[in-house]
Protein backbone atom coordinates (compact mmCIF):
# COMPACT_ATOMS: atom_id res chain seq x y z
CA UNK A 1 126.59 102.57 109.18
CA UNK A 2 124.35 105.35 107.88
CA UNK A 3 120.64 104.72 108.23
CA UNK A 4 118.33 105.02 105.28
CA UNK A 5 115.92 107.73 106.41
CA UNK A 6 112.97 108.28 104.12
CA UNK A 7 110.02 110.66 104.49
CA UNK A 8 107.20 109.26 106.61
CA UNK A 9 103.46 109.77 106.32
CA UNK A 10 102.49 113.09 107.85
CA UNK A 11 101.46 113.69 111.45
CA UNK A 12 97.72 113.93 112.10
CA UNK A 13 97.70 117.70 112.52
CA UNK A 14 99.48 118.24 109.20
CA UNK A 15 97.36 115.61 107.44
CA UNK A 16 94.13 117.19 108.70
CA UNK A 17 95.27 120.57 107.43
CA UNK A 18 95.87 119.00 104.03
CA UNK A 19 92.57 117.11 104.00
CA UNK A 20 90.53 120.09 105.26
CA UNK A 21 88.58 117.65 107.46
CA UNK A 22 89.31 115.77 110.69
CA UNK A 23 90.94 112.45 109.80
CA UNK A 24 89.02 110.57 112.50
CA UNK A 25 85.80 112.42 111.67
CA UNK A 26 83.61 109.33 112.02
CA UNK A 27 80.99 108.17 109.60
CA UNK A 28 78.36 110.55 108.28
CA UNK A 29 75.81 107.80 107.74
CA UNK A 30 75.30 104.15 106.87
CA UNK A 31 73.87 102.06 104.06
CA UNK A 32 72.30 98.69 104.90
CA UNK A 33 72.87 96.07 102.21
CA UNK A 34 70.03 93.52 102.25
CA UNK A 35 70.49 90.14 100.56
CA UNK A 36 68.32 87.20 99.57
CA UNK A 37 68.48 83.84 101.35
CA UNK A 38 71.30 81.48 100.39
CA UNK A 39 68.92 78.78 99.11
CA UNK A 40 67.52 81.27 96.58
CA UNK A 41 70.95 81.92 95.01
CA UNK A 42 72.91 79.92 92.46
CA UNK A 43 76.43 78.79 93.39
CA UNK A 44 76.35 80.47 96.83
CA UNK A 45 76.96 78.41 99.98
CA UNK A 46 78.00 81.04 102.54
CA UNK A 47 76.15 84.02 104.02
CA UNK A 48 77.07 86.92 101.73
CA UNK A 49 76.18 89.49 104.39
CA UNK A 50 78.99 88.19 106.60
CA UNK A 51 81.77 88.33 104.03
CA UNK A 52 81.58 91.19 101.50
CA UNK A 53 85.07 91.72 100.11
CA UNK A 54 84.74 94.35 97.36
CA UNK A 55 82.49 97.21 96.21
CA UNK A 56 81.75 99.11 93.00
CA UNK A 57 78.95 101.61 92.37
CA UNK A 58 77.32 103.05 89.28
CA UNK A 59 74.00 104.88 89.40
CA UNK A 60 71.85 103.23 92.07
CA UNK A 61 73.54 99.87 91.47
CA UNK A 62 75.87 98.70 94.22
CA UNK A 63 77.93 95.71 93.10
CA UNK A 64 79.65 93.61 95.73
CA UNK A 65 81.01 90.12 96.14
CA UNK A 66 81.60 87.47 98.76
CA UNK A 67 85.14 86.13 98.44
CA UNK A 68 83.93 82.54 98.99
CA UNK A 69 82.00 82.45 95.70
CA UNK A 70 82.37 83.02 91.96
CA UNK A 71 79.38 85.35 91.79
CA UNK A 72 78.65 89.06 91.70
CA UNK A 73 75.86 90.50 93.82
CA UNK A 74 73.89 93.64 92.98
CA UNK A 75 71.67 95.58 95.37
CA UNK A 76 69.77 98.75 94.53
CA UNK A 77 70.07 101.92 96.60
CA UNK A 78 66.72 103.31 97.72
CA UNK A 79 65.64 106.92 97.27
CA UNK A 80 66.61 107.82 100.86
CA UNK A 81 70.14 106.52 100.39
CA UNK A 82 69.94 104.38 103.53
CA UNK A 83 69.16 100.87 102.27
CA UNK A 84 70.11 98.83 99.23
CA UNK A 85 67.94 95.81 98.47
CA UNK A 86 66.35 94.12 95.39
CA UNK A 87 69.27 91.69 95.46
CA UNK A 88 70.22 90.02 92.17
CA UNK A 89 72.91 87.36 91.83
CA UNK A 90 75.11 86.94 88.72
CA UNK A 91 77.14 83.74 88.34
CA UNK A 92 80.38 84.40 86.46
CA UNK A 93 80.44 80.76 85.37
CA UNK A 94 77.61 81.60 82.97
CA UNK A 95 79.80 84.07 81.09
CA UNK A 96 83.21 82.39 81.48
CA UNK A 97 84.67 78.89 81.37
CA UNK A 98 86.14 78.80 84.88
CA UNK A 99 88.78 76.12 85.55
CA UNK A 100 87.24 75.18 88.92
CA UNK A 101 83.65 75.45 87.69
CA UNK A 102 80.93 77.99 88.49
CA UNK A 103 80.91 77.15 92.22
CA UNK A 104 84.68 77.15 92.79
CA UNK A 105 85.94 79.85 95.16
CA UNK A 106 87.25 82.85 93.23
CA UNK A 107 88.32 84.96 96.20
CA UNK A 108 87.18 88.11 94.40
CA UNK A 109 88.91 91.05 96.07
CA UNK A 110 88.66 93.72 93.40
CA UNK A 111 85.75 95.31 91.53
CA UNK A 112 85.89 98.36 89.27
CA UNK A 113 83.63 100.04 86.73
CA UNK A 114 85.04 101.68 83.61
CA UNK A 115 83.77 102.46 80.09
CA UNK A 116 80.58 100.44 80.45
CA UNK A 117 82.25 97.35 81.92
CA UNK A 118 82.36 95.77 85.36
CA UNK A 119 85.89 94.54 86.02
CA UNK A 120 86.53 91.65 88.43
CA UNK A 121 89.80 90.40 89.91
CA UNK A 122 90.56 87.37 92.07
CA UNK A 123 93.31 87.47 94.68
CA UNK A 124 95.70 85.26 92.65
CA UNK A 125 96.97 84.07 96.05
CA UNK A 126 97.88 80.79 97.68
CA UNK A 127 96.36 79.92 101.05
CA UNK A 128 97.60 77.95 104.05
CA UNK A 129 95.39 75.43 105.87
CA UNK A 130 94.39 76.16 109.45
CA UNK A 131 95.62 73.77 112.14
CA UNK A 132 93.24 70.84 112.67
CA UNK A 133 93.38 67.46 114.34
CA UNK A 134 96.83 66.87 112.86
CA UNK A 135 98.15 70.15 114.26
CA UNK A 136 101.20 71.45 112.44
CA UNK A 137 100.84 68.88 109.69
CA UNK A 138 97.68 70.64 108.53
CA UNK A 139 99.44 73.99 108.55
CA UNK A 140 102.08 72.64 106.19
CA UNK A 141 99.48 72.36 103.42
CA UNK A 142 99.42 75.29 101.00
CA UNK A 143 96.58 75.21 98.49
CA UNK A 144 95.68 76.84 95.20
CA UNK A 145 92.09 77.46 94.09
CA UNK A 146 92.17 77.74 90.27
CA UNK A 147 89.37 80.33 90.08
CA UNK A 148 91.48 82.74 92.13
CA UNK A 149 93.52 83.51 89.02
CA UNK A 150 90.67 85.48 87.40
CA UNK A 151 90.96 88.93 85.87
CA UNK A 152 88.24 89.94 83.47
CA UNK A 153 85.30 92.17 82.66
CA UNK A 154 81.63 91.94 81.73
CA UNK A 155 79.55 94.55 79.85
CA UNK A 156 76.96 96.53 81.78
CA UNK A 157 73.55 97.22 80.25
CA UNK A 158 71.93 100.48 81.31
CA UNK A 159 68.32 99.60 82.14
CA UNK A 160 67.49 103.17 83.14
CA UNK A 161 66.85 104.86 86.48
CA UNK A 162 70.32 103.96 87.74
CA UNK A 163 69.92 100.21 87.14
CA UNK A 164 72.90 98.49 85.48
CA UNK A 165 72.97 94.78 84.68
CA UNK A 166 76.02 92.59 83.89
CA UNK A 167 75.63 90.47 80.74
CA UNK A 168 77.84 88.17 78.69
CA UNK A 169 77.55 90.27 75.53
CA UNK A 170 75.82 93.29 74.02
CA UNK A 171 75.12 93.34 70.27
CA UNK A 172 76.07 96.31 68.12
CA UNK A 173 73.17 98.72 67.66
CA UNK A 174 72.70 101.94 65.66
CA UNK A 175 76.41 102.32 64.98
CA UNK A 176 77.40 101.65 68.61
CA UNK A 177 79.97 98.82 68.75
CA UNK A 178 79.01 95.62 70.51
CA UNK A 179 80.73 94.55 73.71
CA UNK A 180 81.50 91.13 75.12
CA UNK A 181 82.84 89.58 78.30
CA UNK A 182 86.57 88.96 78.31
CA UNK A 183 89.24 87.64 80.63
CA UNK A 184 92.94 86.95 80.90
CA UNK A 185 93.64 83.31 80.06
CA UNK A 186 93.12 80.93 82.99
CA UNK A 187 94.40 77.47 83.83
CA UNK A 188 94.07 74.84 86.55
CA UNK A 189 97.62 75.24 87.83
CA UNK A 190 98.87 78.24 89.81
CA UNK A 191 101.04 79.28 86.86
CA UNK A 192 98.46 81.73 85.58
CA UNK A 193 99.74 84.44 83.22
CA UNK A 194 99.84 87.09 85.96
CA UNK A 195 101.47 84.86 88.59
CA UNK A 196 103.94 83.54 86.02
CA UNK A 197 104.77 87.07 84.91
CA UNK A 198 105.33 88.36 88.46
CA UNK A 199 107.31 85.26 89.49
CA UNK A 200 110.11 86.53 87.25
CA UNK A 201 110.19 89.96 88.87
CA UNK A 202 113.22 90.64 91.06
CA UNK A 203 111.12 92.29 93.77
CA UNK A 204 107.81 90.39 93.68
CA UNK A 205 109.16 87.02 92.52
CA UNK A 206 110.46 85.76 95.89
CA UNK A 207 106.97 86.21 97.40
CA UNK A 208 104.80 84.61 94.70
CA UNK A 209 104.87 81.15 96.29
CA UNK A 210 104.17 82.45 99.80
CA UNK A 211 100.58 82.21 101.08
CA UNK A 212 98.37 85.27 101.36
CA UNK A 213 98.46 87.15 104.66
CA UNK A 214 102.07 86.00 105.06
CA UNK A 215 103.46 88.67 102.73
CA UNK A 216 102.81 86.41 99.77
CA UNK A 217 101.37 87.67 96.49
CA UNK A 218 97.81 88.83 97.21
CA UNK A 219 95.82 91.16 94.92
CA UNK A 220 93.15 93.13 96.81
CA UNK A 221 92.74 96.41 94.94
CA UNK A 222 91.54 97.03 91.40
CA UNK A 223 91.20 100.32 89.51
CA UNK A 224 90.62 100.68 85.77
CA UNK A 225 90.65 103.70 83.50
CA UNK A 226 90.70 103.34 79.73
CA UNK A 227 93.24 100.64 78.91
CA UNK A 228 95.06 101.07 82.23
CA UNK A 229 94.51 98.36 84.84
CA UNK A 230 95.95 98.86 88.33
CA UNK A 231 96.30 95.94 90.73
CA UNK A 232 96.84 96.93 94.37
CA UNK A 233 98.74 94.36 96.42
CA UNK A 234 98.03 93.44 100.00
CA UNK A 235 101.24 91.50 99.72
CA UNK A 236 104.05 91.68 99.38
CA UNK A 237 104.94 94.89 101.18
CA UNK A 238 108.60 95.51 100.42
CA UNK A 239 110.80 97.86 102.42
CA UNK A 240 107.72 99.49 103.93
CA UNK A 241 106.31 100.18 100.46
CA UNK A 242 103.01 98.84 99.16
CA UNK A 243 103.06 97.79 95.53
CA UNK A 244 100.81 98.57 92.57
CA UNK A 245 101.06 96.53 89.37
CA UNK A 246 100.17 98.64 86.32
CA UNK A 247 99.18 96.95 83.07
CA UNK A 248 97.86 98.23 79.75
CA UNK A 249 95.37 95.69 78.45
CA UNK A 250 94.52 94.70 74.90
CA UNK A 251 92.02 92.25 73.43
CA UNK A 252 93.96 89.74 71.35
CA UNK A 253 90.84 87.96 70.09
CA UNK A 254 87.17 87.99 71.06
CA UNK A 255 86.86 87.39 74.79
CA UNK A 256 90.60 87.17 75.44
CA UNK A 257 92.45 89.94 77.29
CA UNK A 258 96.21 90.28 77.59
CA UNK A 259 98.60 92.91 78.94
CA UNK A 260 100.52 94.59 76.14
CA UNK A 261 104.22 95.32 76.26
CA UNK A 262 105.21 98.64 77.79
CA UNK A 263 108.17 100.91 77.10
CA UNK A 264 110.18 98.98 79.72
CA UNK A 265 109.91 95.83 77.57
CA UNK A 266 107.66 94.09 80.10
CA UNK A 267 103.92 93.64 80.20
CA UNK A 268 103.65 95.41 83.55
CA UNK A 269 105.25 98.12 85.65
CA UNK A 270 105.62 98.12 89.41
CA UNK A 271 104.87 101.24 91.43
CA UNK A 272 106.01 101.43 95.05
CA UNK A 273 103.95 103.56 97.45
CA UNK A 274 105.42 104.54 100.83
CA UNK A 275 102.60 103.71 103.25
CA UNK A 276 104.78 103.22 106.35
CA UNK A 277 104.48 99.44 106.07
CA UNK A 278 100.75 99.34 105.43
CA UNK A 279 99.33 97.35 102.53
CA UNK A 280 96.66 98.11 99.92
CA UNK A 281 93.18 96.74 100.65
CA UNK A 282 91.39 98.49 97.78
CA UNK A 283 91.82 101.11 95.04
CA UNK A 284 89.28 103.62 93.74
CA UNK A 285 89.38 106.31 91.08
CA UNK A 286 87.55 109.42 92.23
CA UNK A 287 87.57 111.89 89.36
CA UNK A 288 91.30 112.40 88.72
CA UNK A 289 92.36 111.21 92.17
CA UNK A 290 93.49 107.68 92.99
CA UNK A 291 92.38 106.59 96.47
CA UNK A 292 94.13 103.78 98.33
CA UNK A 293 92.43 101.96 101.20
CA UNK A 294 95.24 100.80 103.47
CA UNK A 295 95.51 98.12 106.12
CA UNK A 296 97.55 95.21 107.40
CA UNK A 297 99.21 92.57 105.23
CA UNK A 298 98.81 89.87 107.87
CA UNK A 299 95.89 88.88 110.09
CA UNK A 300 96.33 91.47 112.82
CA UNK A 301 94.84 94.71 114.03
CA UNK A 302 96.51 97.73 112.49
CA UNK A 303 95.95 101.29 111.38
CA UNK A 304 93.66 101.64 108.38
CA UNK A 305 93.32 104.77 106.31
CA UNK A 306 92.36 106.23 102.97
CA UNK A 307 95.35 107.79 101.24
CA UNK A 308 95.14 109.89 98.09
CA UNK A 309 97.41 110.32 95.09
CA UNK A 310 96.18 113.62 93.65
CA UNK A 311 98.08 113.51 90.38
CA UNK A 312 98.61 109.87 89.44
CA UNK A 313 101.44 109.36 86.95
CA UNK A 314 101.43 105.96 85.23
CA UNK A 315 105.16 106.19 84.53
CA UNK A 316 106.26 107.00 88.08
CA UNK A 317 107.84 104.02 89.81
CA UNK A 318 108.04 105.38 93.38
CA UNK A 319 105.51 107.44 95.31
CA UNK A 320 107.29 108.78 98.41
CA UNK A 321 105.31 109.93 101.43
CA UNK A 322 105.63 113.56 100.35
CA UNK A 323 103.40 112.92 97.32
CA UNK A 324 100.61 111.28 99.34
CA UNK A 325 97.74 112.84 101.27
CA UNK A 326 96.09 110.93 104.12
CA UNK A 327 92.41 111.91 103.94
CA UNK A 328 90.65 109.52 106.36
CA UNK A 329 91.61 107.38 109.35
CA UNK A 330 89.34 104.45 110.18
CA UNK A 331 89.20 103.04 113.73
CA UNK A 332 91.04 99.82 114.51
CA UNK A 333 88.78 97.43 116.42
CA UNK A 334 90.23 94.22 117.82
CA UNK A 335 88.88 91.22 115.96
CA UNK A 336 86.49 93.00 113.60
CA UNK A 337 85.81 95.77 111.08
CA UNK A 338 88.85 95.35 108.85
CA UNK A 339 88.20 97.84 106.03
CA UNK A 340 88.23 95.93 102.76
CA UNK A 341 85.97 97.58 100.18
CA UNK A 342 85.97 101.22 99.02
CA UNK A 343 83.72 102.93 96.46
CA UNK A 344 82.52 106.41 95.57
CA UNK A 345 78.77 106.86 95.81
CA UNK A 346 76.46 109.83 95.20
CA UNK A 347 73.71 110.35 97.79
CA UNK A 348 71.47 113.43 97.88
CA UNK A 349 73.61 114.99 95.18
CA UNK A 350 76.81 114.70 97.24
CA UNK A 351 79.80 112.47 96.59
CA UNK A 352 80.65 110.21 99.54
CA UNK A 353 82.89 107.26 100.29
CA UNK A 354 81.28 103.88 100.93
CA UNK A 355 83.32 101.45 103.05
CA UNK A 356 82.68 97.73 103.69
CA UNK A 357 84.52 95.62 106.25
CA UNK A 358 85.92 92.12 106.49
CA UNK A 359 85.06 90.36 109.78
CA UNK A 360 82.24 92.86 110.36
CA UNK A 361 81.38 93.74 113.94
CA UNK A 362 78.33 91.88 115.23
CA UNK A 363 76.32 95.11 115.18
CA UNK A 364 76.76 95.32 111.41
CA UNK A 365 75.04 92.04 110.59
CA UNK A 366 71.55 90.67 111.12
CA UNK A 367 71.00 87.07 110.01
CA UNK A 368 67.21 87.39 110.14
CA UNK A 369 67.21 90.30 107.67
CA UNK A 370 70.43 89.15 105.93
CA UNK A 371 71.75 92.64 106.53
CA UNK A 372 75.23 94.10 106.32
CA UNK A 373 75.75 97.72 107.39
CA UNK A 374 78.36 99.70 105.48
CA UNK A 375 79.66 103.16 106.36
CA UNK A 376 79.48 106.51 104.58
CA UNK A 377 82.17 109.18 104.98
CA UNK A 378 82.40 112.75 103.79
CA UNK A 379 84.93 113.28 101.00
CA UNK A 380 88.03 115.24 102.00
CA UNK A 381 89.85 117.76 99.82
CA UNK A 382 93.33 116.40 100.24
CA UNK A 383 96.45 118.15 99.03
CA UNK A 384 99.77 116.35 99.39
CA UNK A 385 101.95 117.92 102.11
CA UNK A 386 104.49 119.23 99.61
CA UNK A 387 101.68 121.02 97.72
CA UNK A 388 100.58 123.10 100.71
CA UNK A 389 101.85 126.70 100.89
CA UNK A 390 105.07 127.00 102.86
CA UNK A 391 104.53 128.21 106.41
CA UNK A 392 106.16 131.48 107.37
CA UNK A 393 108.08 131.76 110.62
CA UNK A 394 108.12 134.88 112.73
CA UNK A 395 110.50 137.31 111.07
CA UNK A 396 109.28 136.38 107.60
CA UNK A 397 111.67 133.50 106.92
CA UNK A 398 110.14 130.55 105.10
CA UNK A 399 110.82 126.98 106.08
CA UNK A 400 112.99 125.17 103.65
CA UNK A 401 110.91 122.55 101.86
CA UNK A 402 112.24 119.01 101.55
CA UNK A 403 112.34 117.68 98.04
CA UNK A 404 110.68 114.27 97.87
CA UNK A 405 112.38 111.25 96.36
CA UNK A 406 111.43 110.65 92.79
CA UNK A 407 111.35 107.66 90.54
């Protein structure tokens, strides 16, 4: 039987030539995020500095979230670009009617900023109980937290000097239209609009009722531009391909968002990205480039990288390896530092990548200061392998280029 051989992600030497920087170049600096005490915060019961799951940056405002809460945290970058403090907590239950209340776990895994809004996305995933006194009987329980089915946005008010504040609504002023918070309809049951929609998909459907981290449906990346909303999936990974769900949103009535129908007759389009079996842990627009933070679908140590799509096409259904550029490799450390949040940030006039980690190494946290240390990385150029000039062999003959698979 013939084997299905598809292009693989490029070797390190080729990838470094494309990125114009060493892939394992190490961090160029750090930013310490400093938080207030738990008892000073509304609807927060876990140490935020131990469990930051998503990042978004605008001006000096660094937005992040702990996946155990239904709140957004904002810290302000100092003038040196080394610390971010002045922590402010925003409870989403004050802007939205959440089915599990303002303290119910939302498992926020995606943050994005676009057109004056902060977008927020829950994982939409089921979770399996850990083994307890009843052993395997506990593991048989699969739970749904209703707040996990959240996808919405809140307006950002520009307070000046790089300070942006989330609010429920902004009134119209001097001919500028007003803005209001909005979300996709939620419900108590797991049959939320997005889960219900994807349950009917021939590829994603079989995995919707599987728990997260077991190749079940698990949204961890969010990128927004205009009306386009991209959801990056940690699971499922199908045939070695990570999946992106593209939707074009519309506001059907004040405060209510809904995906509109696309040319394919559905309210979404799947895009498969050949990441050699890795999953998507976050998405980030950087100018016209779409960056994918990659990692493991399950709870294990694995390679983790930043991969770039230089010329994102919303209508393309398959991104083969030949259209991707690997621009950064992050170290795999047993038991800690699982890269989970990615954002672009400007420090000293230079664009950098800010990375936060799940299960942070003990050196990254300080309970006394309520500190979490995040990493800064230089931004690579990054051309896809097929876009590099063909190499010339001795004798002047050019290597024959492989044509990548297309949609």
